[in-house]
Amino acid sequence: MSRSIRGADVSETMKTRAALVLGIALGAALTVAAQGYFGEIWRTYSEDIIYLTKQHVVLVLISSGLAILVGVPAGILLSRDFMRRYSETLLQVFNIGTTIPTLAILALSITLLGIGFKPAIFGLWVATLLPIVRNVFQGLRDVPAHLKEAAQGMGMTPLHILRSVELPNALYVMFAGIRTAVAVNVGTAPLAFLIGGGGLGELIFTGIDLNDMQMLLAGVIPVGLLSMLADYALAKGQFWLIPRGVNPLRP
Amino acid sequence: MIKLEKLSKIFETPNGGTVMAADKVSLEVAKGEICVLLGPSGCGKTTTLKMINGLIPKTSGKIHVAGRDTDTIDPVELRRSIGYVIQQIGLFPNMTIEDNICIVPDLLGWERSKARKRAAELLDLVNLDPSIFLKRFPKELSGGQQQRVGVIRALAADPPVLLMDEPFGAIDPINRAVIQDEFLRMQTELRKTIAFVSHDIDEAIKMADKIAIFRDGKLEQFDSPDDLLARPANDFIASFLGSDRTLKRLSLLKVSDVMLSGRIRVSAQDDVATARDMMKEAGHKNIVMVGPRGRARGYLHLNDVVEASGTVEEHYQALPTTVNVDADLRTAVSRMFRHDMTWMACVDDDGFFKGFITQRAISHQLGATYRDTPTEGLT
Ligand SMILES: Nc1ncnc2c1ncn2[C@@H]1O[C@H](COP(=O)(O)OP(=O)(O)O)[C@@H](O)[C@H]1O
Ligand SMILES: [Mg+2]
C-alpha cells in the first residue's frame, strides 16, 4: 500500500515540476502576448490583489499550520498500541468526514462560529486536518514491525523508538499527506469569502456575480500561482528534509 | 550463564483458545557456549528466545541471565545488556551504519568518540572497510553486508550474552556458509554465551555446542550435536534429524578422532624384508614409506612384496592421496571414495606423516560412539 502511495508520489513530483515550468512559460508567453490585457487587469486591481493575496496567504498559513500542529500529534496518538481498539473506528469516521464537501463544512462552521475570519479558518482547518491525520497514522503503521522489535530488543524506550525509528521512517508518507492537505487547503481557501473570511475568493466570486472576466482572472491567477508555489515549496521540503536513507526521491 | 527453569508461555488466541507455545522448558547454556534451539516451524523457538529478553512476557517459570533472575531487572536495562539479532536484521534505514552500530553504546551513555571508534573496529572485524561503510545507509549495502552489520551491532556494547533468531536465515546458501564460518571464527575469540534459533539441522550441527530440540513447545532433547545424532531420544527427533543423520556426524568428527598411530613406518633405505615382517607382525596389509625427515612419500602393499628383495625404495608406490589430520571426516571419506581407497595416510600442515585412517575405523566410530577408539590393522 505504502509502495503505491510512494510510486504515485514520485510521478506527482515530476508532474508538479512540469506544471510549474509550463505555468511559468505560459505565464511569460501570455504576459508578452497579452500584455495589454493583463496589464490592464493589474493596473485596475493591483491594490486589491496585493491586499487579498496577503489575506489569502494568512488564511492558508494559519489553517494549515494549525492542522499540522494538531494532525501530526493526533495521527501519532491514534497509531499507539493502546489506541488500537479505537483507531480503526475513528479513522473510518475521518474517512467519512473527508467525503463531506468543504462548502458544507464551511456552512456548518457558520452555525458554530458565525460569520467572518474565524469560521473560515475553522472550516479550512477541518478540511486540511483529515488527510494529515490519516497519512501520519498510515505512515506510522507501515513502519515494519521488525524495526520496532529490533529497537525494543536493544533496549530503546517507547518514546525513543517513536522519535528515532518510527517517525523518521514514516516521514515520507507523513509529508505526502501534508502536501496533499495543503494543496486542498489552497484550492479551497477562495470559498472562505463566502462566509466572510476574505481572501482572493472576493475577486473570483464577485467577478462571477458581475460577469466581470477581468475581475475573475484577477482572483484566479494569483490562486493558481499560490497553489503551484506552495506545492513546489513542499516538494523541495520533501526532498531536503527527509533523511537520505528513507527518502525514495534521493539516491 | 543462561538458565531456564520450567519456563512456560500460554498465548490466548483471538478466537478464545489458548496455545502452549513453551511448556516447562528447562535448560542451561554454559558460559561461552552456543546453544541452538532447533525444531520445526511453530514449535516455540522464537517464543522461548524472546522470553529471555522479555520481549514476550513469560506465563510461568524462571529465567536467569548471568546469575541474575530477570524478574529483578528492569527490562530495558536487561535488553541493553543482551545482544539481539533477528532474521530481518532490522537495521534502521534512516540511520547510517555507524549510528546503527552505536545504538546500544549511545543508550548506555558511552562517550561519543569511544562508541564511534568501536563501530570502526567492529566493521574491521567482519572485513567491511570502515572508511567506506561507516557513513553509508543500510539500503546501500548488500544482504550479506547488512547481516554482518546486524551481528556486530549486537556486539557493540560487548554484551556477554547474545540472542539470535535465525540470524542467517535470509541469506543465500553460499553466503550463509561464509557468514557462519566468519561468525564461528569471531566466537572462538569472543566466547559469548549464545542462544541461537534455527530450523536448519545442518546449521545447528555446524554452530552448536549444544542443541535443544523442540516440538509443540516442549523441549524434547538437549545434547551435544554428536550425541544427538548418535542417540536421538525418540522417533520424532530421529526423523527430524533425517535418515542420513549418521552421515551428518562425519562433519562433526575430525580425522584425528579416528586416526591410528603412524609409529609403524619404513624409510626408503630399509630392506623390503624388514617392511614385510613389520606388516605381518602388526597385521597390516600396507605400510607407509617416509622421507628422511618424516614426510609421507609412498607405500608398500604386502601382496606386491611377498617374494621381493632389495630396498623399499625399489618397490614403493606413490600415495594417491593424503588427508590433513585437522580435516573433518566428511572430507576424508569423500576423498577415499573418489580414489577408491580403503585407507589413507594422514599428514599435518607440513606434510609430515602422522598416522592413517581406515574405512573400518570410521564406520566403527560411527557405529559405537561410546567405546574407546578402536585398534585395528590396515586392511
Ligand atoms: N502473539 C501470539 N499470539 C498467539 N499465538 C502465538 C503468538 N506468537 C506465537 N504464537 C504461537 O505460538 C507457537 C510458537 O510460535 P513461535 O515461537 O513463533 O514458533 P517458532 O519460532 O518455533 O517457529 C505457534 O503455534 C504460534 O502460532
Ligand atoms: Mg521463529
XYZ file of C-alpha atoms and ligand atoms in Angstrom:
658
model
C 0.000 0.000 0.000
C 2.681 2.434 1.032
C 4.627 1.463 -2.034
C 1.855 2.510 -4.350
C 1.492 5.784 -2.452
C 5.181 6.419 -2.910
C 5.147 5.398 -6.545
C 2.286 7.726 -7.295
C 4.022 10.471 -5.414
C 7.272 10.351 -7.291
C 5.488 10.827 -10.576
C 3.390 13.513 -8.929
C 6.526 15.468 -8.093
C 7.570 15.274 -11.690
C 4.130 16.421 -12.748
C 4.314 19.322 -10.328
C 7.630 20.372 -11.739
C 6.423 20.035 -15.299
C 3.325 22.031 -14.411
C 5.425 24.711 -12.776
C 7.725 25.053 -15.745
C 4.775 25.031 -18.099
C 2.975 27.563 -15.942
C 5.909 29.943 -15.907
C 6.458 29.555 -19.628
C 2.785 30.033 -20.326
C 2.664 32.973 -17.970
C 5.639 34.564 -19.669
C 4.188 33.936 -23.116
C 0.824 35.321 -22.113
C 2.423 38.320 -20.469
C 4.146 39.170 -23.683
C 1.244 38.266 -25.960
C -1.475 39.798 -23.874
C 0.485 42.497 -22.145
C -2.260 44.872 -22.818
C -4.975 42.662 -21.332
C -3.158 41.533 -18.192
C -1.515 44.886 -17.823
C -4.949 46.350 -17.637
C -6.092 43.851 -15.013
C -3.006 44.551 -12.956
C -3.467 48.306 -13.252
C -7.094 48.047 -12.260
C -6.802 45.515 -9.426
C -3.216 45.626 -8.166
C -4.178 47.058 -4.792
C -6.961 44.512 -4.304
C -4.746 41.685 -5.495
C -1.958 42.537 -3.081
C -4.294 43.051 -0.145
C -6.406 39.967 -0.796
C -3.406 37.769 -1.562
C -1.982 38.657 1.815
C -5.295 37.795 3.426
C -5.439 34.555 1.454
C -1.924 33.570 2.471
C -2.711 34.279 6.104
C -5.830 32.075 5.876
C -3.814 29.264 4.324
C -0.864 29.545 6.688
C -2.914 29.696 9.864
C -5.385 26.970 8.950
C -2.844 24.528 7.551
C -0.329 25.370 10.267
C -2.932 24.572 12.916
C -3.924 21.429 11.006
C -0.322 20.212 11.035
C 0.078 21.170 14.683
C -2.991 19.144 15.643
C -2.978 16.491 12.926
C 0.521 15.133 13.467
C 0.144 14.501 17.222
C -3.368 13.128 16.611
C -2.043 10.709 13.991
C 0.757 9.653 16.337
C -1.681 9.118 19.182
C -4.017 7.023 17.030
C -1.130 4.815 15.936
C -0.142 3.896 19.508
C -0.855 0.359 20.620
C -3.186 1.369 23.415
C -5.388 3.136 20.850
C -5.517 0.145 18.535
C -9.041 -0.778 19.610
C -10.437 2.640 18.702
C -8.212 3.806 15.886
C -9.912 1.893 13.084
C -13.325 3.238 14.037
C -12.036 6.787 14.428
C -10.314 6.624 11.090
C -13.485 5.351 9.500
C -15.263 8.417 10.856
C -12.457 10.563 9.463
C -12.786 8.946 6.076
C -16.473 9.739 6.001
C -15.526 13.261 7.084
C -13.350 13.705 4.018
C -16.241 12.960 1.708
C -18.252 15.885 3.057
C -17.845 18.797 0.632
C -15.758 21.614 2.035
C -18.528 24.058 1.293
C -20.759 22.075 3.631
C -18.078 22.153 6.301
C -17.784 25.900 5.890
C -21.535 26.258 6.132
C -21.524 24.148 9.272
C -18.816 26.245 10.831
C -21.009 29.330 10.419
C -23.579 27.709 12.646
C -20.847 27.230 15.257
C -18.814 30.412 14.952
C -20.912 32.856 12.955
C -19.563 34.777 10.002
C -16.017 36.039 9.436
C -12.366 35.066 9.660
C -12.662 32.542 12.489
C -15.206 30.153 10.931
C -13.223 30.342 7.696
C -10.064 29.271 9.488
C -12.024 26.552 11.283
C -13.568 25.171 8.109
C -10.262 25.093 6.259
C -8.599 23.560 9.298
C -11.072 20.686 9.387
C -10.703 20.047 5.646
C -6.904 20.011 5.958
C -6.730 18.067 9.181
C -8.219 14.835 7.915
C -5.665 13.903 5.226
C -2.857 14.794 7.612
C -4.122 12.591 10.428
C -4.762 9.756 8.025
C -1.310 9.817 6.478
C 0.534 10.257 9.759
C -1.357 7.262 11.106
C -0.815 5.199 7.975
C 2.862 6.144 7.769
C 3.490 5.081 11.344
C 1.505 1.877 10.921
C 3.508 0.999 7.826
C 6.832 1.106 9.690
C 7.857 -2.568 9.553
C 7.215 -4.440 12.801
C 10.711 -5.904 12.779
C 12.256 -2.427 13.036
C 10.245 -1.754 16.164
C 11.114 -5.188 17.504
C 14.819 -4.672 16.904
C 14.627 -1.291 18.616
C 12.803 -2.685 21.614
C 15.104 -5.687 21.752
C 18.124 -3.417 22.004
C 16.627 -1.624 24.989
C 15.231 1.541 23.428
C 12.352 3.151 25.338
C 8.963 3.645 23.601
C 9.468 7.391 23.288
C 12.941 6.914 21.872
C 11.617 4.346 19.395
C 8.935 6.815 18.263
C 11.447 9.628 17.838
C 14.404 7.771 16.328
C 12.798 4.904 14.457
C 9.090 5.312 13.802
C 8.830 8.996 12.896
C 11.879 9.105 10.593
C 10.651 6.019 8.766
C 7.107 7.367 8.468
C 8.233 10.848 7.465
C 7.892 10.329 3.736
C 4.285 9.191 3.911
C 3.514 11.871 6.504
C 4.975 14.545 4.254
C 2.955 13.265 1.316
C -0.160 13.710 3.446
C 0.801 17.256 4.376
C 1.403 18.082 0.732
C -1.995 16.776 -0.303
C -3.616 18.589 2.584
C -2.014 21.939 1.774
C -2.985 21.564 -1.882
C -6.592 21.006 -0.783
C -6.300 23.967 1.560
C -5.017 26.456 -1.007
C -7.606 25.346 -3.544
C -10.446 25.585 -1.038
C -9.435 28.876 0.553
C -11.336 31.034 -2.014
C -14.558 29.615 -0.552
C -13.698 31.427 2.680
C -15.001 34.606 1.091
C -18.488 33.087 1.045
C -18.598 33.062 4.835
C -16.928 36.403 5.203
C -13.390 35.171 5.657
C -11.910 37.352 2.906
C -9.125 36.264 0.559
C -8.881 36.058 -3.192
C -12.308 34.461 -3.338
C -13.642 38.000 -3.134
C -12.382 38.814 -6.644
C -13.420 35.427 -8.023
C -16.944 35.269 -6.715
C -17.648 38.959 -7.244
C -16.263 38.562 -10.759
C -18.661 35.700 -11.340
C -21.574 37.650 -9.930
C -20.844 40.714 -12.045
C -19.877 38.587 -15.013
C -16.602 40.561 -14.984
C -13.941 38.445 -16.646
C -11.091 40.731 -15.674
C -12.049 40.714 -12.022
C -12.446 36.945 -12.075
C -8.986 36.491 -13.552
C -7.514 38.918 -11.047
C -8.529 36.357 -8.416
C -7.972 33.106 -10.301
C -4.436 33.761 -11.500
C -2.939 34.527 -8.053
C -4.738 31.496 -6.585
C -3.244 29.281 -9.277
C 0.229 30.719 -8.779
C -0.067 30.367 -5.000
C -1.002 26.699 -5.170
C 1.865 25.953 -7.541
C 4.257 27.843 -5.299
C 3.056 26.015 -2.183
C 3.369 22.619 -3.804
C 6.784 23.470 -5.177
C 7.994 24.581 -1.751
C 6.678 21.419 -0.113
C 8.204 19.219 -2.815
C 11.553 20.872 -2.116
C 10.995 20.355 1.595
C 10.185 16.705 0.997
C 13.406 16.318 -0.931
C 15.701 18.044 1.548
C 14.113 17.495 4.954
C 13.653 13.727 4.774
C 16.854 11.832 5.645
C 18.587 10.271 2.685
C 18.301 6.699 3.992
C 14.494 6.799 3.904
C 13.900 9.231 1.053
C 12.902 7.433 -2.147
C 13.424 10.695 -4.033
C 17.108 10.729 -3.182
C 19.642 8.134 -4.334
C 25.076 -18.133 32.006
C 21.560 -18.547 30.631
C 19.340 -20.754 32.742
C 15.695 -21.524 32.084
C 13.618 -23.269 34.737
C 10.215 -24.701 33.819
C 9.650 -21.768 31.514
C 6.134 -21.704 30.053
C 4.154 -19.445 27.784
C 0.464 -19.662 27.068
C -0.872 -17.418 24.315
C -4.532 -16.531 24.087
C -5.709 -16.804 20.513
C -8.215 -14.282 19.113
C -10.944 -16.933 18.907
C -10.759 -17.581 22.617
C -8.492 -20.628 22.629
C -5.012 -20.977 24.063
C -1.671 -22.072 22.638
C 1.020 -23.610 24.789
C 3.975 -22.072 22.935
C 6.501 -23.105 25.588
C 5.826 -25.929 28.008
C 8.030 -26.147 31.123
C 11.257 -25.645 29.246
C 14.340 -26.136 31.396
C 17.835 -25.803 30.042
C 21.143 -24.202 30.808
C 23.648 -22.648 28.439
C 27.170 -22.594 29.855
C 29.405 -19.560 29.545
C 30.974 -19.271 26.098
C 28.732 -21.896 24.507
C 26.359 -21.701 21.568
C 23.046 -23.385 22.226
C 20.922 -23.854 19.127
C 17.156 -24.004 19.646
C 16.078 -26.301 16.840
C 12.749 -27.584 15.634
C 10.039 -27.303 13.013
C 8.179 -24.041 12.426
C 5.788 -23.088 15.212
C 7.413 -25.282 17.877
C 8.124 -22.359 20.196
C 11.759 -21.466 19.493
C 11.181 -17.762 18.973
C 8.804 -17.566 21.908
C 11.371 -19.171 24.193
C 14.104 -16.841 22.935
C 12.021 -13.694 23.307
C 11.079 -14.553 26.848
C 14.767 -14.377 27.746
C 14.980 -10.653 26.968
C 11.393 -10.014 27.987
C 10.045 -9.149 24.542
C 7.419 -11.777 25.280
C 6.284 -11.864 28.921
C 6.512 -15.361 30.353
C 3.496 -17.096 31.837
C 5.474 -19.001 34.454
C 8.933 -20.269 35.262
C 12.267 -18.649 35.977
C 14.968 -17.135 33.798
C 18.481 -16.416 34.990
C 20.920 -14.463 32.867
C 24.486 -14.117 34.132
C 23.360 -15.341 37.530
C 20.570 -12.787 37.914
C 16.864 -13.549 37.981
C 15.466 -11.484 35.101
C 12.353 -10.712 37.161
C 14.530 -8.498 39.329
C 15.970 -6.491 36.430
C 14.315 -3.594 34.621
C 13.533 -4.992 31.129
C 15.067 -2.008 29.350
C 18.291 -2.373 31.312
C 18.244 -6.145 30.741
C 17.908 -5.744 26.966
C 20.788 -3.305 26.804
C 22.983 -5.984 28.363
C 21.939 -8.692 25.880
C 22.793 -8.610 22.174
C 19.808 -9.298 19.924
C 19.883 -10.304 16.259
C 16.790 -11.087 14.181
C 16.302 -12.685 10.793
C 15.004 -9.481 9.213
C 18.171 -7.796 10.513
C 16.268 -4.648 11.480
C 18.906 -2.078 10.594
C 17.290 1.348 10.814
C 17.098 2.723 7.258
C 17.136 6.329 8.481
C 20.485 5.964 10.212
C 23.981 5.480 8.857
C 25.757 2.198 9.510
C 27.808 3.998 12.155
C 24.743 5.242 14.018
C 23.103 1.839 13.727
C 26.090 0.140 15.340
C 26.335 2.779 18.057
C 22.732 2.478 19.238
C 23.325 0.488 22.408
C 26.616 2.241 23.319
C 24.759 5.542 22.931
C 21.888 4.257 25.075
C 24.410 3.245 27.710
C 25.876 6.725 27.615
C 29.277 5.871 26.223
C 31.433 8.771 25.206
C 30.665 9.550 21.569
C 34.202 9.165 20.282
C 34.628 5.844 22.085
C 31.419 4.478 20.564
C 32.377 5.642 17.059
C 35.819 4.084 17.386
C 34.197 0.834 18.473
C 31.952 0.900 15.360
C 35.011 1.149 13.119
C 36.769 -1.708 14.940
C 33.734 -3.940 14.596
C 33.401 -3.265 10.872
C 37.040 -4.227 10.510
C 36.297 -7.447 12.350
C 33.850 -8.537 9.640
C 36.036 -7.305 6.785
C 33.982 -4.247 5.911
C 36.179 -1.215 5.314
C 35.132 1.433 7.889
C 36.204 4.296 5.644
C 33.654 3.105 3.096
C 30.839 1.747 5.216
C 30.570 3.919 8.343
C 28.738 6.715 6.564
C 26.610 4.554 4.300
C 22.922 3.891 4.752
C 21.613 0.319 5.063
C 19.955 0.434 1.628
C 23.411 0.903 0.099
C 24.606 -2.484 1.426
C 24.060 -5.985 0.037
C 22.044 -8.501 2.043
C 25.154 -10.243 3.333
C 26.772 -6.971 4.330
C 23.621 -5.896 6.159
C 23.540 -9.198 8.007
C 27.134 -8.716 9.160
C 26.280 -5.245 10.403
C 23.264 -6.701 12.202
C 25.567 -9.068 14.063
C 28.200 -6.512 15.003
C 25.504 -4.071 16.099
C 24.502 -6.670 18.677
C 28.139 -6.959 19.761
C 28.699 -3.197 20.007
C 28.460 -2.815 23.766
C 30.257 -6.134 24.269
C 27.361 -7.953 25.972
C 28.243 -11.347 27.481
C 25.035 -12.895 26.123
C 23.622 -12.909 22.588
C 20.178 -13.942 21.406
C 19.972 -14.718 17.703
C 16.720 -15.621 15.926
C 17.523 -17.310 12.601
C 20.196 -14.661 12.038
C 21.422 -16.114 8.752
C 18.065 -17.399 7.547
C 17.510 -14.793 4.843
C 20.859 -15.215 3.090
C 21.553 -17.428 0.098
C 23.243 -20.750 0.951
C 26.719 -19.831 -0.306
C 26.930 -16.544 1.560
C 25.320 -18.170 4.571
C 28.151 -20.672 4.849
C 30.693 -17.854 4.585
C 28.999 -15.792 7.299
C 28.615 -18.841 9.542
C 32.336 -19.571 9.274
C 33.153 -15.945 9.889
C 30.917 -15.888 12.929
C 32.414 -19.068 14.355
C 35.887 -17.592 13.927
C 34.802 -14.497 15.849
C 33.207 -16.652 18.513
C 36.429 -18.553 19.224
C 37.850 -15.234 20.380
C 34.772 -13.570 21.832
C 33.425 -16.562 23.764
C 29.913 -15.131 24.023
C 27.118 -17.153 25.539
C 24.631 -17.549 22.731
C 21.083 -18.789 22.320
C 20.599 -19.289 18.598
C 17.306 -20.174 16.924
C 17.396 -22.230 13.744
C 15.189 -24.613 11.811
C 18.130 -25.873 9.748
C 19.715 -29.050 11.097
C 22.948 -28.580 9.192
C 23.317 -25.071 10.557
C 22.637 -26.349 14.069
C 25.238 -29.102 13.746
C 27.757 -26.617 12.472
C 27.186 -23.854 15.014
C 26.119 -25.608 18.192
C 27.916 -26.739 21.300
C 24.506 -27.889 22.499
C 21.296 -28.439 20.577
C 17.851 -28.120 22.125
C 15.186 -29.819 20.028
C 11.644 -28.545 20.446
C 8.288 -29.973 19.489
C 4.965 -28.261 20.239
C 6.535 -26.094 22.914
C 8.246 -28.975 24.663
C 11.996 -29.453 24.909
C 12.440 -32.963 23.534
C 16.203 -33.412 23.802
C 19.135 -31.303 24.949
C 22.510 -32.692 23.919
C 25.717 -32.058 22.053
C 25.312 -32.348 18.273
C 27.244 -35.608 18.145
C 25.296 -37.216 20.989
C 22.070 -36.035 19.441
C 22.906 -37.532 16.045
C 24.249 -40.707 17.602
C 21.395 -41.241 20.032
C 18.155 -39.421 19.151
C 15.827 -39.845 22.116
C 12.716 -40.706 20.130
C 11.321 -41.282 16.656
C 10.266 -37.671 16.185
C 13.801 -36.471 16.754
C 15.255 -39.241 14.611
C 13.033 -38.360 11.685
C 13.604 -34.645 12.196
C 17.347 -35.189 12.073
C 16.899 -37.126 8.855
C 17.692 -40.658 7.745
C 21.210 -39.546 6.839
C 21.946 -38.384 10.363
C 24.812 -40.825 10.704
C 26.496 -39.274 7.694
C 25.918 -35.819 9.199
C 28.073 -36.908 12.104
C 31.013 -37.191 9.718
C 31.291 -33.419 9.578
C 31.439 -33.263 13.377
C 34.382 -35.648 13.681
C 37.952 -34.866 12.810
C 40.430 -37.171 11.108
C 42.479 -37.100 14.303
C 39.496 -38.554 16.207
C 39.746 -41.906 14.394
C 43.377 -41.842 13.254
C 45.531 -44.855 14.038
C 49.091 -44.325 15.141
C 51.759 -43.803 12.493
C 54.524 -45.340 14.563
C 54.790 -48.271 12.151
C 56.592 -46.905 9.101
C 59.601 -47.585 6.920
C 62.109 -45.387 5.157
C 63.458 -45.634 1.612
C 66.733 -47.379 2.522
C 65.095 -50.075 4.686
C 65.050 -53.672 3.478
C 61.805 -54.876 1.900
C 62.104 -57.939 4.110
C 62.013 -55.724 7.206
C 58.929 -53.964 5.884
C 57.291 -57.299 5.213
C 57.982 -58.521 8.748
C 56.662 -55.276 10.247
C 53.408 -55.624 8.300
C 52.971 -59.272 9.264
C 53.690 -58.564 12.889
C 51.226 -55.678 13.054
C 48.662 -57.498 10.934
C 48.692 -54.690 8.314
C 48.439 -55.115 4.566
C 50.129 -51.808 3.781
C 52.959 -49.759 5.218
C 53.831 -46.122 4.621
C 57.267 -45.084 3.486
C 58.504 -41.766 4.874
C 61.276 -39.432 3.727
C 64.370 -38.634 5.776
C 62.536 -36.085 7.917
C 59.261 -37.975 8.205
C 57.165 -36.746 5.291
C 54.824 -39.330 3.773
C 56.380 -40.385 0.474
C 54.720 -43.634 -0.637
C 53.672 -47.089 0.499
C 54.183 -50.813 0.055
C 51.351 -53.308 -0.347
C 52.015 -56.680 1.306
C 50.745 -58.781 -1.614
C 53.098 -56.965 -4.004
C 56.221 -57.711 -1.996
C 55.758 -61.256 -0.641
C 58.615 -62.537 -2.791
C 60.506 -59.252 -3.292
C 64.008 -58.415 -2.143
C 66.123 -55.241 -2.086
C 65.278 -51.867 -0.536
C 61.865 -50.312 -0.006
C 62.840 -47.570 -2.473
C 62.953 -50.124 -5.319
C 59.372 -51.304 -4.724
C 57.245 -48.480 -3.278
C 54.206 -46.933 -4.932
C 53.189 -43.289 -4.748
C 50.339 -42.375 -2.354
C 47.295 -41.492 -4.492
C 46.163 -39.005 -1.871
C 46.596 -37.971 1.763
C 44.383 -36.135 4.229
C 45.137 -33.468 6.805
C 44.720 -34.534 10.429
C 42.548 -31.458 11.082
C 40.149 -32.163 8.213
C 36.665 -33.430 9.061
C 35.694 -37.000 8.316
C 33.309 -35.926 5.595
C 36.242 -34.630 3.590
C 38.263 -37.739 4.357
C 35.533 -40.180 3.365
C 34.713 -38.346 0.161
C 38.386 -38.367 -0.794
C 38.656 -42.096 -0.051
C 35.643 -42.818 -2.236
C 36.993 -40.669 -5.025
C 40.304 -42.557 -5.072
C 38.711 -45.938 -4.367
C 40.842 -46.397 -1.251
C 40.022 -48.246 1.945
C 42.673 -46.364 3.897
C 44.529 -43.070 3.735
C 47.733 -41.643 5.160
C 47.199 -38.616 7.414
C 49.611 -35.719 7.373
C 49.944 -32.419 9.211
C 50.104 -28.987 7.607
C 53.754 -29.543 6.610
C 53.188 -32.969 5.080
C 54.678 -34.977 7.965
C 53.207 -38.460 8.341
C 51.072 -38.677 11.485
C 49.055 -41.860 11.080
C 46.382 -43.394 8.948
C 42.639 -43.805 8.837
C 40.662 -46.739 7.523
C 37.079 -47.073 6.383
C 36.552 -49.695 9.016
C 37.819 -47.431 11.768
C 35.416 -44.728 10.628
C 32.369 -46.969 10.441
C 33.340 -48.452 13.780
C 33.500 -44.979 15.296
C 30.101 -44.039 13.865
C 28.616 -47.327 14.993
C 29.864 -47.143 18.546
C 30.380 -43.648 19.837
C 30.985 -44.572 23.397
C 33.587 -47.289 23.030
C 37.255 -46.384 23.053
C 38.919 -45.613 19.767
C 39.207 -48.987 18.087
C 42.580 -50.521 17.372
C 42.787 -52.491 14.214
C 45.116 -53.053 11.341
C 45.382 -51.722 7.842
C 43.126 -53.815 5.679
N 1.456 -13.397 19.737
C 0.975 -14.656 19.612
N -0.327 -14.919 19.852
C -0.803 -16.165 19.738
N -0.072 -17.239 19.391
C 1.227 -17.049 19.136
C 1.822 -15.746 19.227
N 3.140 -15.863 18.917
C 3.352 -17.162 18.635
N 2.208 -17.883 18.767
C 2.065 -19.327 18.577
O 2.992 -19.976 19.414
C 3.570 -21.084 18.764
C 5.083 -20.949 18.738
O 5.448 -19.856 17.923
P 6.965 -19.461 17.670
O 7.672 -19.396 18.972
O 6.983 -18.217 16.853
O 7.491 -20.678 16.816
P 8.876 -20.893 16.054
O 9.748 -19.689 16.298
O 9.439 -22.146 16.620
O 8.529 -21.047 14.605
C 2.955 -21.130 17.383
O 1.914 -22.064 17.405
C 2.420 -19.751 17.171
O 1.309 -19.767 16.339
Mg 10.579 -18.293 14.827
